[in-house]
Amino acid sequence: FEKKQTLKSLDVVLQEVSDLLKKQIEINGKTFSPEKKNTFKLAVLPLFNESGAITILGTTISSRLLSKMYDPGKIVLVEKSQLGRLIDEQSFQKSGLILSNQNLEIGRLSGADLILLGTVQFDDQSFLLQLRVVSLQSGEILAVAESVFDSDDSLYNQYRSVKP
């Protein structure tokens, strides 16, 4: 029988992807905004599943990414409650990783320079996390990260619970 590959925990993956995204933002941010100070305002949107719904897990991961993406002097965060008021969950459905005008509008209204969006998908005992950071000024993708993390009952239940 085949030995199951040891998968990383969600905590380890979140640390890795946030470090990777921050590095890419720092490098690509210089070309994206030469006239600007080196600080960007980042809005972290809830993550979607493969069918475009926001799940409890997607919300949990985006909340945890919020604190990991904070980088004093480089990345400031848009307050989640401020962002929440701008997102009408129903009309926001199905946009996931697609950079819709609506996502851009939400980001702009929140005063953000960049938005982090993505998906979390279940695949046979593990989850695939795909993230991207997009410039609201140009619509360009400044950073991307993808990783796989191990599933457990708690994570799977959060994944199956669609946010009302």
PDB file of C-alpha atoms in Angstrom:
ATOM      1  CA  PHE A   1       0.000   0.000   0.000  1.00  0.00           C
ATOM      2  CA  GLU A   2       0.996   3.573  -0.590  1.00  0.00           C
ATOM      3  CA  LYS A   3       2.081   5.628   2.396  1.00  0.00           C
ATOM      4  CA  LYS A   4       0.084   8.838   2.617  1.00  0.00           C
ATOM      5  CA  GLN A   5       2.293  11.848   2.115  1.00  0.00           C
ATOM      6  CA  THR A   6       2.568  13.852   5.315  1.00  0.00           C
ATOM      7  CA  LEU A   7       0.633  17.031   4.742  1.00  0.00           C
ATOM      8  CA  LYS A   8       1.290  20.318   6.453  1.00  0.00           C
ATOM      9  CA  SER A   9      -1.081  21.751   9.013  1.00  0.00           C
ATOM     10  CA  LEU A  10      -3.147  24.822   8.224  1.00  0.00           C
ATOM     11  CA  ASP A  11      -1.004  26.908  10.622  1.00  0.00           C
ATOM     12  CA  VAL A  12       2.219  26.018   8.810  1.00  0.00           C
ATOM     13  CA  VAL A  13       0.659  26.654   5.399  1.00  0.00           C
ATOM     14  CA  LEU A  14      -0.752  30.051   6.433  1.00  0.00           C
ATOM     15  CA  GLN A  15       2.664  31.146   7.678  1.00  0.00           C
ATOM     16  CA  GLU A  16       4.336  29.986   4.449  1.00  0.00           C
ATOM     17  CA  VAL A  17       1.829  31.545   2.045  1.00  0.00           C
ATOM     18  CA  SER A  18       1.670  34.844   3.926  1.00  0.00           C
ATOM     19  CA  ASP A  19       5.494  35.101   3.942  1.00  0.00           C
ATOM     20  CA  LEU A  20       5.556  34.316   0.223  1.00  0.00           C
ATOM     21  CA  LEU A  21       2.825  36.853  -0.592  1.00  0.00           C
ATOM     22  CA  LYS A  22       4.514  39.577   1.476  1.00  0.00           C
ATOM     23  CA  LYS A  23       7.824  38.990  -0.311  1.00  0.00           C
ATOM     24  CA  GLN A  24       6.156  39.205  -3.727  1.00  0.00           C
ATOM     25  CA  ILE A  25       4.228  42.348  -2.737  1.00  0.00           C
ATOM     26  CA  GLU A  26       7.464  43.970  -1.595  1.00  0.00           C
ATOM     27  CA  ILE A  27       9.242  43.154  -4.888  1.00  0.00           C
ATOM     28  CA  ASN A  28       6.348  43.820  -7.271  1.00  0.00           C
ATOM     29  CA  GLY A  29       5.023  46.757  -5.273  1.00  0.00           C
ATOM     30  CA  LYS A  30       7.987  48.867  -6.317  1.00  0.00           C
ATOM     31  CA  THR A  31       7.058  48.599  -9.994  1.00  0.00           C
ATOM     32  CA  PHE A  32       3.348  48.851  -9.259  1.00  0.00           C
ATOM     33  CA  SER A  33       3.647  52.099  -7.368  1.00  0.00           C
ATOM     34  CA  PRO A  34       6.962  53.919  -7.753  1.00  0.00           C
ATOM     35  CA  GLU A  35       5.532  57.298  -6.698  1.00  0.00           C
ATOM     36  CA  LYS A  36       3.968  55.940  -3.547  1.00  0.00           C
ATOM     37  CA  LYS A  37       5.390  55.370  -0.116  1.00  0.00           C
ATOM     38  CA  ASN A  38       6.240  51.750   0.531  1.00  0.00           C
ATOM     39  CA  THR A  39       3.109  51.116   2.583  1.00  0.00           C
ATOM     40  CA  PHE A  40       0.094  49.430   1.008  1.00  0.00           C
ATOM     41  CA  LYS A  41      -3.427  49.134   2.374  1.00  0.00           C
ATOM     42  CA  LEU A  42      -4.568  45.534   2.001  1.00  0.00           C
ATOM     43  CA  ALA A  43      -8.142  44.264   2.144  1.00  0.00           C
ATOM     44  CA  VAL A  44      -8.507  40.518   2.763  1.00  0.00           C
ATOM     45  CA  LEU A  45     -11.741  39.142   1.286  1.00  0.00           C
ATOM     46  CA  PRO A  46     -13.455  35.927   2.448  1.00  0.00           C
ATOM     47  CA  LEU A  47     -12.289  32.850   0.524  1.00  0.00           C
ATOM     48  CA  PHE A  48     -14.661  30.854  -1.664  1.00  0.00           C
ATOM     49  CA  ASN A  49     -15.070  27.124  -2.207  1.00  0.00           C
ATOM     50  CA  GLU A  50     -15.069  25.569  -5.691  1.00  0.00           C
ATOM     51  CA  SER A  51     -18.752  26.328  -6.212  1.00  0.00           C
ATOM     52  CA  GLY A  52     -18.345  30.000  -5.357  1.00  0.00           C
ATOM     53  CA  ALA A  53     -19.854  29.922  -1.868  1.00  0.00           C
ATOM     54  CA  ILE A  54     -18.289  31.485   1.212  1.00  0.00           C
ATOM     55  CA  THR A  55     -17.832  28.788   3.857  1.00  0.00           C
ATOM     56  CA  ILE A  56     -17.034  29.038   7.556  1.00  0.00           C
ATOM     57  CA  LEU A  57     -13.566  27.673   6.710  1.00  0.00           C
ATOM     58  CA  GLY A  58     -13.046  30.318   4.018  1.00  0.00           C
ATOM     59  CA  THR A  59     -13.959  33.038   6.497  1.00  0.00           C
ATOM     60  CA  THR A  60     -11.754  31.528   9.220  1.00  0.00           C
ATOM     61  CA  ILE A  61      -8.743  31.317   6.902  1.00  0.00           C
ATOM     62  CA  SER A  62      -9.199  34.877   5.637  1.00  0.00           C
ATOM     63  CA  SER A  63      -9.403  36.113   9.261  1.00  0.00           C
ATOM     64  CA  ARG A  64      -6.197  34.299  10.147  1.00  0.00           C
ATOM     65  CA  LEU A  65      -4.482  35.582   7.009  1.00  0.00           C
ATOM     66  CA  LEU A  66      -5.438  39.094   8.059  1.00  0.00           C
ATOM     67  CA  SER A  67      -3.143  38.985  11.096  1.00  0.00           C
ATOM     68  CA  LYS A  68      -0.368  37.157   9.223  1.00  0.00           C
ATOM     69  CA  MET A  69      -0.328  39.655   6.340  1.00  0.00           C
ATOM     70  CA  TYR A  70       0.143  42.638   8.661  1.00  0.00           C
ATOM     71  CA  ASP A  71       3.651  43.992   8.167  1.00  0.00           C
ATOM     72  CA  PRO A  72       4.327  47.275  10.031  1.00  0.00           C
ATOM     73  CA  GLY A  73       5.554  49.993   7.713  1.00  0.00           C
ATOM     74  CA  LYS A  74       4.831  47.889   4.627  1.00  0.00           C
ATOM     75  CA  ILE A  75       1.310  46.482   4.763  1.00  0.00           C
ATOM     76  CA  VAL A  76      -1.555  48.012   6.716  1.00  0.00           C
ATOM     77  CA  LEU A  77      -4.878  46.246   6.843  1.00  0.00           C
ATOM     78  CA  VAL A  78      -8.368  47.445   6.111  1.00  0.00           C
ATOM     79  CA  GLU A  79     -10.530  46.771   9.170  1.00  0.00           C
ATOM     80  CA  LYS A  80     -12.707  43.733   8.553  1.00  0.00           C
ATOM     81  CA  SER A  81     -15.907  45.332   9.858  1.00  0.00           C
ATOM     82  CA  GLN A  82     -15.370  48.238   7.478  1.00  0.00           C
ATOM     83  CA  LEU A  83     -15.003  45.756   4.628  1.00  0.00           C
ATOM     84  CA  GLY A  84     -17.959  43.680   5.789  1.00  0.00           C
ATOM     85  CA  ARG A  85     -20.317  46.614   5.462  1.00  0.00           C
ATOM     86  CA  LEU A  86     -19.292  46.965   1.826  1.00  0.00           C
ATOM     87  CA  ILE A  87     -19.834  43.341   0.935  1.00  0.00           C
ATOM     88  CA  ASP A  88     -23.340  42.269   0.147  1.00  0.00           C
ATOM     89  CA  GLU A  89     -22.832  38.517   0.508  1.00  0.00           C
ATOM     90  CA  GLN A  90     -25.480  37.515  -2.031  1.00  0.00           C
ATOM     91  CA  SER A  91     -24.344  39.678  -4.898  1.00  0.00           C
ATOM     92  CA  PHE A  92     -20.758  38.845  -4.020  1.00  0.00           C
ATOM     93  CA  GLN A  93     -21.291  35.091  -4.493  1.00  0.00           C
ATOM     94  CA  LYS A  94     -19.652  33.276  -7.372  1.00  0.00           C
ATOM     95  CA  SER A  95     -16.943  35.859  -7.901  1.00  0.00           C
ATOM     96  CA  GLY A  96     -14.230  33.866  -6.083  1.00  0.00           C
ATOM     97  CA  LEU A  97     -10.904  34.331  -7.785  1.00  0.00           C
ATOM     98  CA  ILE A  98     -12.444  36.261 -10.645  1.00  0.00           C
ATOM     99  CA  LEU A  99     -11.522  39.887 -10.483  1.00  0.00           C
ATOM    100  CA  SER A 100     -14.962  41.318 -10.973  1.00  0.00           C
ATOM    101  CA  ASN A 101     -15.830  44.996 -11.076  1.00  0.00           C
ATOM    102  CA  GLN A 102     -17.621  44.342  -7.831  1.00  0.00           C
ATOM    103  CA  ASN A 103     -14.446  43.100  -6.105  1.00  0.00           C
ATOM    104  CA  LEU A 104     -12.608  46.157  -7.399  1.00  0.00           C
ATOM    105  CA  GLU A 105     -15.393  48.438  -6.205  1.00  0.00           C
ATOM    106  CA  ILE A 106     -15.428  46.879  -2.723  1.00  0.00           C
ATOM    107  CA  GLY A 107     -11.677  47.336  -2.515  1.00  0.00           C
ATOM    108  CA  ARG A 108     -11.829  50.939  -3.680  1.00  0.00           C
ATOM    109  CA  LEU A 109     -14.638  51.846  -1.306  1.00  0.00           C
ATOM    110  CA  SER A 110     -12.619  50.409   1.560  1.00  0.00           C
ATOM    111  CA  GLY A 111      -9.671  52.646   0.664  1.00  0.00           C
ATOM    112  CA  ALA A 112      -7.431  49.652  -0.086  1.00  0.00           C
ATOM    113  CA  ASP A 113      -4.574  49.610  -2.596  1.00  0.00           C
ATOM    114  CA  LEU A 114      -4.537  45.824  -2.797  1.00  0.00           C
ATOM    115  CA  ILE A 115      -7.033  43.023  -2.266  1.00  0.00           C
ATOM    116  CA  LEU A 116      -6.268  39.455  -1.288  1.00  0.00           C
ATOM    117  CA  LEU A 117      -8.750  36.937  -2.642  1.00  0.00           C
ATOM    118  CA  GLY A 118      -8.799  33.228  -3.238  1.00  0.00           C
ATOM    119  CA  THR A 119     -10.353  29.818  -2.889  1.00  0.00           C
ATOM    120  CA  VAL A 120     -10.096  26.851  -0.573  1.00  0.00           C
ATOM    121  CA  GLN A 121     -11.118  23.523  -2.136  1.00  0.00           C
ATOM    122  CA  PHE A 122     -11.419  20.032  -0.689  1.00  0.00           C
ATOM    123  CA  ASP A 123      -9.670  17.218  -2.516  1.00  0.00           C
ATOM    124  CA  ASP A 124      -9.485  13.703  -1.048  1.00  0.00           C
ATOM    125  CA  GLN A 125      -8.295  14.180   2.565  1.00  0.00           C
ATOM    126  CA  SER A 126      -6.662  17.540   1.936  1.00  0.00           C
ATOM    127  CA  PHE A 127      -7.422  21.122   1.012  1.00  0.00           C
ATOM    128  CA  LEU A 128      -5.994  23.226  -1.781  1.00  0.00           C
ATOM    129  CA  LEU A 129      -5.547  26.890  -0.900  1.00  0.00           C
ATOM    130  CA  GLN A 130      -5.076  29.335  -3.786  1.00  0.00           C
ATOM    131  CA  LEU A 131      -4.489  33.015  -3.119  1.00  0.00           C
ATOM    132  CA  ARG A 132      -3.722  36.112  -5.110  1.00  0.00           C
ATOM    133  CA  VAL A 133      -3.094  39.741  -4.311  1.00  0.00           C
ATOM    134  CA  VAL A 134      -4.385  42.205  -6.883  1.00  0.00           C
ATOM    135  CA  SER A 135      -3.650  45.892  -7.352  1.00  0.00           C
ATOM    136  CA  LEU A 136      -6.862  47.910  -7.340  1.00  0.00           C
ATOM    137  CA  GLN A 137      -5.179  50.652  -9.316  1.00  0.00           C
ATOM    138  CA  SER A 138      -4.125  48.536 -12.287  1.00  0.00           C
ATOM    139  CA  GLY A 139      -5.991  45.247 -11.847  1.00  0.00           C
ATOM    140  CA  GLU A 140      -2.612  43.487 -12.050  1.00  0.00           C
ATOM    141  CA  ILE A 141      -1.835  40.452  -9.935  1.00  0.00           C
ATOM    142  CA  LEU A 142       1.076  41.342  -7.650  1.00  0.00           C
ATOM    143  CA  ALA A 143       1.407  38.075  -5.769  1.00  0.00           C
ATOM    144  CA  VAL A 144       0.193  34.476  -5.956  1.00  0.00           C
ATOM    145  CA  ALA A 145       0.514  31.539  -3.604  1.00  0.00           C
ATOM    146  CA  GLU A 146      -0.843  28.020  -3.590  1.00  0.00           C
ATOM    147  CA  SER A 147      -0.516  25.281  -1.007  1.00  0.00           C
ATOM    148  CA  VAL A 148      -2.069  22.051   0.216  1.00  0.00           C
ATOM    149  CA  PHE A 149      -2.919  21.404   3.860  1.00  0.00           C
ATOM    150  CA  ASP A 150      -4.200  18.407   5.785  1.00  0.00           C
ATOM    151  CA  SER A 151      -7.880  17.952   6.520  1.00  0.00           C
ATOM    152  CA  ASP A 152      -9.420  16.901   9.809  1.00  0.00           C
ATOM    153  CA  ASP A 153     -13.030  16.581  10.962  1.00  0.00           C
ATOM    154  CA  SER A 154     -13.177  20.108  12.311  1.00  0.00           C
ATOM    155  CA  LEU A 155     -11.796  21.714   9.143  1.00  0.00           C
ATOM    156  CA  TYR A 156     -13.992  19.546   6.938  1.00  0.00           C
ATOM    157  CA  ASN A 157     -17.110  20.522   8.900  1.00  0.00           C
ATOM    158  CA  GLN A 158     -16.199  24.215   8.604  1.00  0.00           C
ATOM    159  CA  TYR A 159     -15.676  23.687   4.890  1.00  0.00           C
ATOM    160  CA  ARG A 160     -19.122  22.106   4.512  1.00  0.00           C
ATOM    161  CA  SER A 161     -20.826  24.921   6.420  1.00  0.00           C
ATOM    162  CA  VAL A 162     -21.778  27.641   3.989  1.00  0.00           C
ATOM    163  CA  LYS A 163     -22.018  31.058   5.580  1.00  0.00           C
ATOM    164  CA  PRO A 164     -25.658  32.153   5.856  1.00  0.00           C
TER     165      PRO A 164
END
